[in-house]
PDB file of C-alpha atoms in Angstrom:
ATOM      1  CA  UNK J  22       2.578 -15.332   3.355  1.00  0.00           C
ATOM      2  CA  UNK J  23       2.583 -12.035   5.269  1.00  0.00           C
ATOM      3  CA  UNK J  24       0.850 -10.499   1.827  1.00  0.00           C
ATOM      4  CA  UNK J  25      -1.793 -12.797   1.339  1.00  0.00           C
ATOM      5  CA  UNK J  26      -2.749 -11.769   5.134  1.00  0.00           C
ATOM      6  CA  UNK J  27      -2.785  -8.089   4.465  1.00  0.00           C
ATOM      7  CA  UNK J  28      -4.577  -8.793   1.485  1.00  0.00           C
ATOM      8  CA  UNK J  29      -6.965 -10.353   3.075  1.00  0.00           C
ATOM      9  CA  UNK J  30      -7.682  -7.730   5.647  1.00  0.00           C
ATOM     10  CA  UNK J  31      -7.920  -5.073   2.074  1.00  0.00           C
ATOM     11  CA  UNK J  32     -11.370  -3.040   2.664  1.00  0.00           C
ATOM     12  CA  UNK J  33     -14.193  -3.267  -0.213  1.00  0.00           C
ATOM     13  CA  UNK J  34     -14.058  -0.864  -2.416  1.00  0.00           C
ATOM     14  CA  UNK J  35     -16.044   0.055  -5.735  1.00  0.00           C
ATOM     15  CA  UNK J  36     -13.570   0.426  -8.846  1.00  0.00           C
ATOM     16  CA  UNK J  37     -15.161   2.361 -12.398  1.00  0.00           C
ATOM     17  CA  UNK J  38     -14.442   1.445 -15.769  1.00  0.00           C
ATOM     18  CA  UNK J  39     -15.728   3.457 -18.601  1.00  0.00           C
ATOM     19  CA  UNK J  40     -16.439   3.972 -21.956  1.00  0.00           C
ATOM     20  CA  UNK J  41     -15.245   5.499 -24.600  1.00  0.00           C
ATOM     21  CA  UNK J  42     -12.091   5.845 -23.349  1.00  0.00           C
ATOM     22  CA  UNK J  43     -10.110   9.244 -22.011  1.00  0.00           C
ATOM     23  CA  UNK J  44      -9.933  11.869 -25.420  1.00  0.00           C
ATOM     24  CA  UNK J  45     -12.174  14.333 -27.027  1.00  0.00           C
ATOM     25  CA  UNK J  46     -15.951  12.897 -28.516  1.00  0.00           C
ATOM     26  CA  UNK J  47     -18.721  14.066 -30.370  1.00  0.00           C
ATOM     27  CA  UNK J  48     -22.381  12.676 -30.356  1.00  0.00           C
ATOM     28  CA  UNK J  49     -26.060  13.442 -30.977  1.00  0.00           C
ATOM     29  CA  UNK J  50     -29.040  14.500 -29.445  1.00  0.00           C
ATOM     30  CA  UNK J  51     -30.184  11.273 -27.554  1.00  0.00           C
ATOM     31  CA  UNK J  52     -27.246   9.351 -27.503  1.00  0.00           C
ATOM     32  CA  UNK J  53     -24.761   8.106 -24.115  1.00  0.00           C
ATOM     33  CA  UNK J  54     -21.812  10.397 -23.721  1.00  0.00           C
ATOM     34  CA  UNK J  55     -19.983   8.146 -21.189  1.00  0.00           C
ATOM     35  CA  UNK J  56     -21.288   4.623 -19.686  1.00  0.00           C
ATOM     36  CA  UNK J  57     -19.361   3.524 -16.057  1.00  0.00           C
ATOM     37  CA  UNK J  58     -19.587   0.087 -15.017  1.00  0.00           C
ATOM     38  CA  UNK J  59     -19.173  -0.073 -11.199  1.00  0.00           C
ATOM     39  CA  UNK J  60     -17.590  -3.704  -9.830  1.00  0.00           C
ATOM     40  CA  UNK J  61     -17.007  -4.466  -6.181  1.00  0.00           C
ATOM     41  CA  UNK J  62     -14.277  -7.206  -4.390  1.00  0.00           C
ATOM     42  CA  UNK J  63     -16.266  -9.695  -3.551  1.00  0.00           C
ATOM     43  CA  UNK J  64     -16.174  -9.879   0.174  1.00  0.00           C
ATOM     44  CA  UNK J  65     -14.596 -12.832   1.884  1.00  0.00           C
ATOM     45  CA  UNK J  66     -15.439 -14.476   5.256  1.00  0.00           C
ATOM     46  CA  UNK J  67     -14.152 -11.529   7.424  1.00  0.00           C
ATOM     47  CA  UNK J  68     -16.270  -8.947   5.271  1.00  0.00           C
ATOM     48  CA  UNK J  69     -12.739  -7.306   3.569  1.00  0.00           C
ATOM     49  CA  UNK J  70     -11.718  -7.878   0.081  1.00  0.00           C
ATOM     50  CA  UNK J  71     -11.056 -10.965  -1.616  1.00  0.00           C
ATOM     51  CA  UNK J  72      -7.461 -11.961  -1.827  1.00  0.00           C
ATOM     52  CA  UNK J  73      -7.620 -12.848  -5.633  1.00  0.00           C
ATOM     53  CA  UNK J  74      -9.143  -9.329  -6.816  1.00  0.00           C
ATOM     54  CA  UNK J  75     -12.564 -11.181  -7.583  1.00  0.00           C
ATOM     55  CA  UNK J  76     -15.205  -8.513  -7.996  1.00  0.00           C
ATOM     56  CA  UNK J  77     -19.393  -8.871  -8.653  1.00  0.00           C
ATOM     57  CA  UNK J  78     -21.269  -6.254 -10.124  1.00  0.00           C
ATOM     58  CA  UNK J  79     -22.162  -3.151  -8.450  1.00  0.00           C
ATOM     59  CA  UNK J  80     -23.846  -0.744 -11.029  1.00  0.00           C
ATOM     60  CA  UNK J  81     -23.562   1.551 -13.842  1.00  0.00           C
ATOM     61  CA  UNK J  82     -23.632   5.184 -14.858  1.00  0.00           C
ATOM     62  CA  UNK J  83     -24.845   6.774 -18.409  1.00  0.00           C
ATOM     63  CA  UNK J  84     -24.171  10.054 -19.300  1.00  0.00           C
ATOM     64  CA  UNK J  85     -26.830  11.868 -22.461  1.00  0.00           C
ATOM     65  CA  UNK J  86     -27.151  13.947 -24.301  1.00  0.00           C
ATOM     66  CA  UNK J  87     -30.581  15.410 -24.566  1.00  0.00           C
ATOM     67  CA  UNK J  88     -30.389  18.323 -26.366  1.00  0.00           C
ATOM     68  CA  UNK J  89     -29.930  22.538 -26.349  1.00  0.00           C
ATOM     69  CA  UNK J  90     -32.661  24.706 -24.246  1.00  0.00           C
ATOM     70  CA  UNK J  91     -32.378  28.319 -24.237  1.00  0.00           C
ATOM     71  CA  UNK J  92     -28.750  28.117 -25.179  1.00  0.00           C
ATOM     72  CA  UNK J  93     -28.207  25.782 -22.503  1.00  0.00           C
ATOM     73  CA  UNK J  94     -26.731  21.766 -22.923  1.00  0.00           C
ATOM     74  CA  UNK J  95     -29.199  19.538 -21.793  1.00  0.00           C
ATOM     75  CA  UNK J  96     -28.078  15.989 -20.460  1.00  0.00           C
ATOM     76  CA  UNK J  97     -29.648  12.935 -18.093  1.00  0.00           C
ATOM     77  CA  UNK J  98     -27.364  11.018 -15.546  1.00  0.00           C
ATOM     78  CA  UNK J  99     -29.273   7.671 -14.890  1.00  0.00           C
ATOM     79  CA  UNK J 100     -27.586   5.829 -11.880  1.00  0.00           C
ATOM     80  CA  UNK J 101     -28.343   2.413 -11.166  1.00  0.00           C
ATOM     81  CA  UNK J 102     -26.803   0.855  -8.273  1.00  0.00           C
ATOM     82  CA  UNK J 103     -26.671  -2.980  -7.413  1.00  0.00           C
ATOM     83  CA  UNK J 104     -27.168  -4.829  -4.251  1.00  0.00           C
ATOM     84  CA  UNK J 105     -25.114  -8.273  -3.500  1.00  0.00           C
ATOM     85  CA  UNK J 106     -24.863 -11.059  -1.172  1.00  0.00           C
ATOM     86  CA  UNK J 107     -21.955 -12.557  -3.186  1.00  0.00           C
ATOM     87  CA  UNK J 108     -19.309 -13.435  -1.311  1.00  0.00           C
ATOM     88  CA  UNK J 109     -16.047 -15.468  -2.116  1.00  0.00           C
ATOM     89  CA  UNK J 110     -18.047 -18.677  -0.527  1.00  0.00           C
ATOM     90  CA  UNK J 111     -20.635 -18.273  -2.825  1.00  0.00           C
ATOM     91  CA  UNK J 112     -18.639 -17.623  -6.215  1.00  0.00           C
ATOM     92  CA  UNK J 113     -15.820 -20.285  -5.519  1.00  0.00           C
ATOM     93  CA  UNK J 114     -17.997 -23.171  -6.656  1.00  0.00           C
ATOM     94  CA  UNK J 115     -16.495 -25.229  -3.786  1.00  0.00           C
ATOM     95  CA  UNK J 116     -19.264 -27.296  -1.908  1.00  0.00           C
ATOM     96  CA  UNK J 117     -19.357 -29.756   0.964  1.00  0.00           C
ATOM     97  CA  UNK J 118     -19.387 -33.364   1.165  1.00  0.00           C
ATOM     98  CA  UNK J 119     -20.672 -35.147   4.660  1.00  0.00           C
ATOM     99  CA  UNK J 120     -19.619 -38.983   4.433  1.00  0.00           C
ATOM    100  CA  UNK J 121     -21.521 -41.548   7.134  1.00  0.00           C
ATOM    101  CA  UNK J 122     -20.322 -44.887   7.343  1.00  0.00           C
ATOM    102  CA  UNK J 123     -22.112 -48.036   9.371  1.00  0.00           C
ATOM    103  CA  UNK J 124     -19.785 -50.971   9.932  1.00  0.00           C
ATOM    104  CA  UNK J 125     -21.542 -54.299  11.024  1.00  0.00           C
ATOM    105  CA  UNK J 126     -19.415 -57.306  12.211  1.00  0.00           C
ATOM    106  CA  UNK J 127     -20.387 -60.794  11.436  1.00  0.00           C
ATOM    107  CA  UNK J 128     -18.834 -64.245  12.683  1.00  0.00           C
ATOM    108  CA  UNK J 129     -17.729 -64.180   8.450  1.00  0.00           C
ATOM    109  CA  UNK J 130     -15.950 -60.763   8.538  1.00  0.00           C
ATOM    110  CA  UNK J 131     -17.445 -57.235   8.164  1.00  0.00           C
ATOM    111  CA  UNK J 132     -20.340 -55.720   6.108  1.00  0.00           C
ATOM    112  CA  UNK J 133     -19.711 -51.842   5.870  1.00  0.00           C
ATOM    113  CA  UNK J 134     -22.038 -49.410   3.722  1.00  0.00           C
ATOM    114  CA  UNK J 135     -21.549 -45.709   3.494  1.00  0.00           C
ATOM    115  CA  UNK J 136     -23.034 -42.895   2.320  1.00  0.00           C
ATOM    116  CA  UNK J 137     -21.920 -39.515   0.650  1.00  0.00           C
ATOM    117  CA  UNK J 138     -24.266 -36.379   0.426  1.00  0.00           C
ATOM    118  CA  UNK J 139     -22.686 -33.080  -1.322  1.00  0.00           C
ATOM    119  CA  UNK J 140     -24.184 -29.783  -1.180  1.00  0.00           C
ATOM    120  CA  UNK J 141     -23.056 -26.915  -3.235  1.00  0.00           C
ATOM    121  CA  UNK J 142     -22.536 -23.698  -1.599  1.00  0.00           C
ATOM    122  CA  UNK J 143     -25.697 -21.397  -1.094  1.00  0.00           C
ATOM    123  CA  UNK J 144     -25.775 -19.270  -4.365  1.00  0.00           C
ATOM    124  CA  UNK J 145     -24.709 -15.010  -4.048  1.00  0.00           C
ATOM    125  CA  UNK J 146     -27.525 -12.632  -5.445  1.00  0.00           C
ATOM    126  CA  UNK J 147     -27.238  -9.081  -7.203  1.00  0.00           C
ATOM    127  CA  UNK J 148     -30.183  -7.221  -7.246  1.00  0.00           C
ATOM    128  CA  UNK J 149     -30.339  -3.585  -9.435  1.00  0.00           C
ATOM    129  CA  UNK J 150     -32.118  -0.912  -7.574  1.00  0.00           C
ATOM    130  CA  UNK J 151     -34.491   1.546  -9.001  1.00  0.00           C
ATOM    131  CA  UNK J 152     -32.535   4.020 -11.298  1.00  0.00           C
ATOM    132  CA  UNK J 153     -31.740   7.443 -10.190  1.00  0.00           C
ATOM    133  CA  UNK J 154     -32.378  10.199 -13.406  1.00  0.00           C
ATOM    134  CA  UNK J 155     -31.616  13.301 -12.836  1.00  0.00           C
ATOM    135  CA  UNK J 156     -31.720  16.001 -16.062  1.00  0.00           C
ATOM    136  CA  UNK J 157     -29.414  19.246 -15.713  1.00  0.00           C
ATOM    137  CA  UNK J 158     -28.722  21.720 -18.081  1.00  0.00           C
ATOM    138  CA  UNK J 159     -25.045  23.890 -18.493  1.00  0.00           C
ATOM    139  CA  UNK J 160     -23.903  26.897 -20.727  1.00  0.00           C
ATOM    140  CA  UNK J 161     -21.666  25.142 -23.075  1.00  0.00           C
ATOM    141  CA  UNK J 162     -19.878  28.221 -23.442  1.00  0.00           C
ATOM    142  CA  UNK J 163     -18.747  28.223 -20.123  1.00  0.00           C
ATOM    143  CA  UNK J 164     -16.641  25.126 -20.746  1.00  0.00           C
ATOM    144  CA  UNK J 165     -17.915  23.269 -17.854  1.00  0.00           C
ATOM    145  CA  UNK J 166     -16.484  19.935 -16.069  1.00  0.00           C
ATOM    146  CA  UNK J 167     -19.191  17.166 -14.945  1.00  0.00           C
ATOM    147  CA  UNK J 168     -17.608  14.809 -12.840  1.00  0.00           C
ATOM    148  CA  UNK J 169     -18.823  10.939 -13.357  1.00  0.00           C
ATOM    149  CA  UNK J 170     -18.105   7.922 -12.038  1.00  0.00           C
ATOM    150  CA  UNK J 171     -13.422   8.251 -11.664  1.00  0.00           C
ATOM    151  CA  UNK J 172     -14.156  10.565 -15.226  1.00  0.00           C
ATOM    152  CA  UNK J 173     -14.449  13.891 -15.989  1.00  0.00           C
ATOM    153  CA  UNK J 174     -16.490  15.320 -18.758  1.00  0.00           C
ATOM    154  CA  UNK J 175     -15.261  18.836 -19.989  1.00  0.00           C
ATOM    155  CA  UNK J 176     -18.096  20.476 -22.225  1.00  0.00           C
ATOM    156  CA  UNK J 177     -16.117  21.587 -25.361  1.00  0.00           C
ATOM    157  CA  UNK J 178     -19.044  23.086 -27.423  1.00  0.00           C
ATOM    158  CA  UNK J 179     -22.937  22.270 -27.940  1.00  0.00           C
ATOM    159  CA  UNK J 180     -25.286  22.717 -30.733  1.00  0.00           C
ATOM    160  CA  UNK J 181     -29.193  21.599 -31.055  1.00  0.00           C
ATOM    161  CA  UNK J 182     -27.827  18.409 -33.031  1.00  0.00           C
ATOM    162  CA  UNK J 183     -24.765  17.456 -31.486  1.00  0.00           C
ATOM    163  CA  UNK J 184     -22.251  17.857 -28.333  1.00  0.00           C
ATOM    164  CA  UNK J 185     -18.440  17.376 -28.519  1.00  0.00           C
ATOM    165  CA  UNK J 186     -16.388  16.491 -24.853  1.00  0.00           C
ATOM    166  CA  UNK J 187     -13.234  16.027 -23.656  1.00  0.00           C
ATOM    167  CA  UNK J 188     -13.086  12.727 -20.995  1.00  0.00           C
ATOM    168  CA  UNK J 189     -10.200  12.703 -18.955  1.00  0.00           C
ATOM    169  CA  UNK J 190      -9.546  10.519 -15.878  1.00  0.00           C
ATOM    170  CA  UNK J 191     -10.850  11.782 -12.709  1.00  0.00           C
ATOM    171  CA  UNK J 192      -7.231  11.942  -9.824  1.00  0.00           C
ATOM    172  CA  UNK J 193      -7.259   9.382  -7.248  1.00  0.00           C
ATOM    173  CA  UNK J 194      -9.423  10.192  -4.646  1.00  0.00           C
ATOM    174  CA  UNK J 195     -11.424  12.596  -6.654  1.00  0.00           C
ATOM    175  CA  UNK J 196     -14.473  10.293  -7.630  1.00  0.00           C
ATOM    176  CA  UNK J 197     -18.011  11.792  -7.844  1.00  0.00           C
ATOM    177  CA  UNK J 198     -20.816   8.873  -8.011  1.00  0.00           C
TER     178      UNK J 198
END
């Protein structure tokens, strides 16, 4: 019982997942290096975490390639970030039911009639905000690390056709947005 009321007083926080996976890639000119999908714990009715590890939608990251300029790598981080008023009360599908009754009395017994309304709970939102593209260029020679999302991208080598990358998994508490 004691858990379940820690749990419940948990902070939100934003978790990554990404894709491909941690090991070394290659891919062309135009195409995503890494994608991170950003999720959230849904808050519950004291704004911390939910209990249950429920989480809505908070975003996404995309990593590309674009392409070599004056011996540099070229690539475009597009970051889209999500606004939500989910909350557990609004995901749990749970509603409310108000019951009235009238009773009448009558020299032959009782006459009773009652009525039920139910109301489902008001519905959560996500809304995406406008992306955020930025364009940056590195000297693959350099072997340079660009941080995304809980990955790291290490620039192996670069051509005008293709890029090949190591991703590795960013330590704990060393996440760049």
């Amino acid at each position: 019982m004691l858990a379940i009321a820690l749990a419940g007083c948990a902070s939100v926080k934003t978790h990554d997942a990404f894709k491909p996976g941690p090991g070394t890639h290659m891919t062309g000119v135009g195409q995503s290096m890494i994608q991170v999908q950003k999720r959230q714990a849904l808050r519950n009715a004291f704004g911390k975490a939910d209990v249950f590890g429920r989480t809505t939608y908070a975003g996404e990251t995309d990593l590309r390639y674009i392409g070599m300029r004056n011996g540099r790598a070229v690539m475009r981080v597009t970051d889209v970030d999500a606004h939500t008023d989910k909350t557990t009360m609004s995901e749990t599908g749970v509603g409310f039911a108000h019951t009235s009754a009238d009773v009448t009395a009558t020299p032959m017994g009782a006459h009773g009639e009652s009525t039920t309304t139910y109301s489902l709970p008001p519905t959560g939102q996500t809304q995406a905000l406008p992306p955020n593209v930025t364009q940056f260029s590195v000297d693959p020679t350099s072997r340079p690390t660009v941080p995304v999302g809980n990955a790291r991208i290490t620039i192996l080598s670069a051509s005008p056709q293709s890029i090949r990358y190591r991703i590795d998994r960013a330590p704990s508490g060393d996440s760049a947005g």
